[in-house]
Structure formats: C-alpha cells, structure tokens
XYZ file of C-alpha atoms in Angstrom:
80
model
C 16.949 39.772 -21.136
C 15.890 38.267 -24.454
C 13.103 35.027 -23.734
C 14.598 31.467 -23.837
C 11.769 29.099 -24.756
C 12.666 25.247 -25.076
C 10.292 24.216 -28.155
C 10.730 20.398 -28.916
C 10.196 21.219 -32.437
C 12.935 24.353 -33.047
C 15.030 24.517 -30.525
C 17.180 21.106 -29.632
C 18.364 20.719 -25.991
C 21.696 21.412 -26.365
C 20.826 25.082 -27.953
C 18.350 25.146 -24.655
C 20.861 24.460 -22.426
C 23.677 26.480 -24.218
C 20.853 29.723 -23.679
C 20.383 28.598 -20.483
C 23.927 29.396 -19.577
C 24.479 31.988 -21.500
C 21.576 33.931 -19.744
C 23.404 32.425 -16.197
C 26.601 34.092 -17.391
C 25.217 37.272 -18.193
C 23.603 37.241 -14.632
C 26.762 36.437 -12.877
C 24.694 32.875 -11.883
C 26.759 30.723 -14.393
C 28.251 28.669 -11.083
C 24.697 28.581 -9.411
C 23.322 24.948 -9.633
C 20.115 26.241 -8.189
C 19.401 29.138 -9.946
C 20.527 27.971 -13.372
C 17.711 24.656 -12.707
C 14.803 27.437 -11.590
C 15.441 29.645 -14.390
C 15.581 27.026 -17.348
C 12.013 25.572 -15.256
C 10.633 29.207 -15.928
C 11.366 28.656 -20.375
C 10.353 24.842 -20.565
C 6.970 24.413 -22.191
C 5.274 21.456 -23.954
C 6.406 17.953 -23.748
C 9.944 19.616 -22.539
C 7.409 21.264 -19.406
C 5.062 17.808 -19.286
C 8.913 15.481 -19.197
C 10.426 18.308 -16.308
C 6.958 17.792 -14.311
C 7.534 13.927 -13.919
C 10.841 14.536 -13.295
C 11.822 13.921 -8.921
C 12.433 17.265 -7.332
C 16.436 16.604 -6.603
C 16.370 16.330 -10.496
C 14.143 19.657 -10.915
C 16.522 21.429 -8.102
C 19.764 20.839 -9.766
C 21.238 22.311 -13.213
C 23.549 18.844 -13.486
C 20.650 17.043 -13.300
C 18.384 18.354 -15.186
C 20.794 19.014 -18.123
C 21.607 15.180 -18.489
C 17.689 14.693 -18.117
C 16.775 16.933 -20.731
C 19.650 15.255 -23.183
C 18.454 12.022 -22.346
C 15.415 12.741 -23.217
C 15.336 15.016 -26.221
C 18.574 15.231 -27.764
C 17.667 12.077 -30.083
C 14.700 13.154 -31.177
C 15.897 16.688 -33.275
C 17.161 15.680 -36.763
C 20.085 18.204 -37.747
C-alpha cells in the first residue's frame, strides 16, 4: 500500500480524505467507520496531527466525524 500523508501545505483535505477511502476500498474497509478514522489517524502529521489531537475521542473514533472536522478546519485554507 502506497503512504497517504495529510501535508497542510500539498495535499488539501478533500484529496486526504478521497486517499483515505480509496486505501479503505482497496482493503475491503470502505463501510468501516472505525477503521477508516484509525487509519487516516496513522497519515495525519503537522498542524493536521496537532488539530486531530485536540479533537474529543467520539470525533477521533468516527470516519463521519472526523471528515467534517478535517473540512472544517482545512479545506479553506488550500488556494486551488
């Protein structure tokens, strides 16, 4: 499996999230909540790994969560 790294700078959250479930798909996990919030915890570094870290752990458990966190957060702040 190729690495999935969220990098405020490169990578916007919606590419993050779309490599998040495209690596869930590819491991049969794409309808695991659970598993799809663990893994993209595992490829979050910088202020992306500082923001998850403050985030409350029903937030951190759950991919539905933590999607809509991460776009509130950082989808704004890429320019395209």
């Amino acid at each position: 499996m190729s690495v999935i790294k969220f990098e405020l700078e490169v990578t916007g959250a919606d590419k993050f999230i779309r490599a998040v479930r495209k690596a869930a798909f590819n491991n049969g996990k794409h309808e695991d909540d659970i598993w799809c919030a663990q893994f993209a915890s595992t490829c979050l570094e910088g202020p992306a790994l500082d923001f998850y870290e403050e985030l409350d752990e029903e937030t951190r458990g759950s991919w539905k969560l933590l999607r809509k966190a991460l776009l509130g957060r950082f989808s704004s702040m890429i320019s395209t």
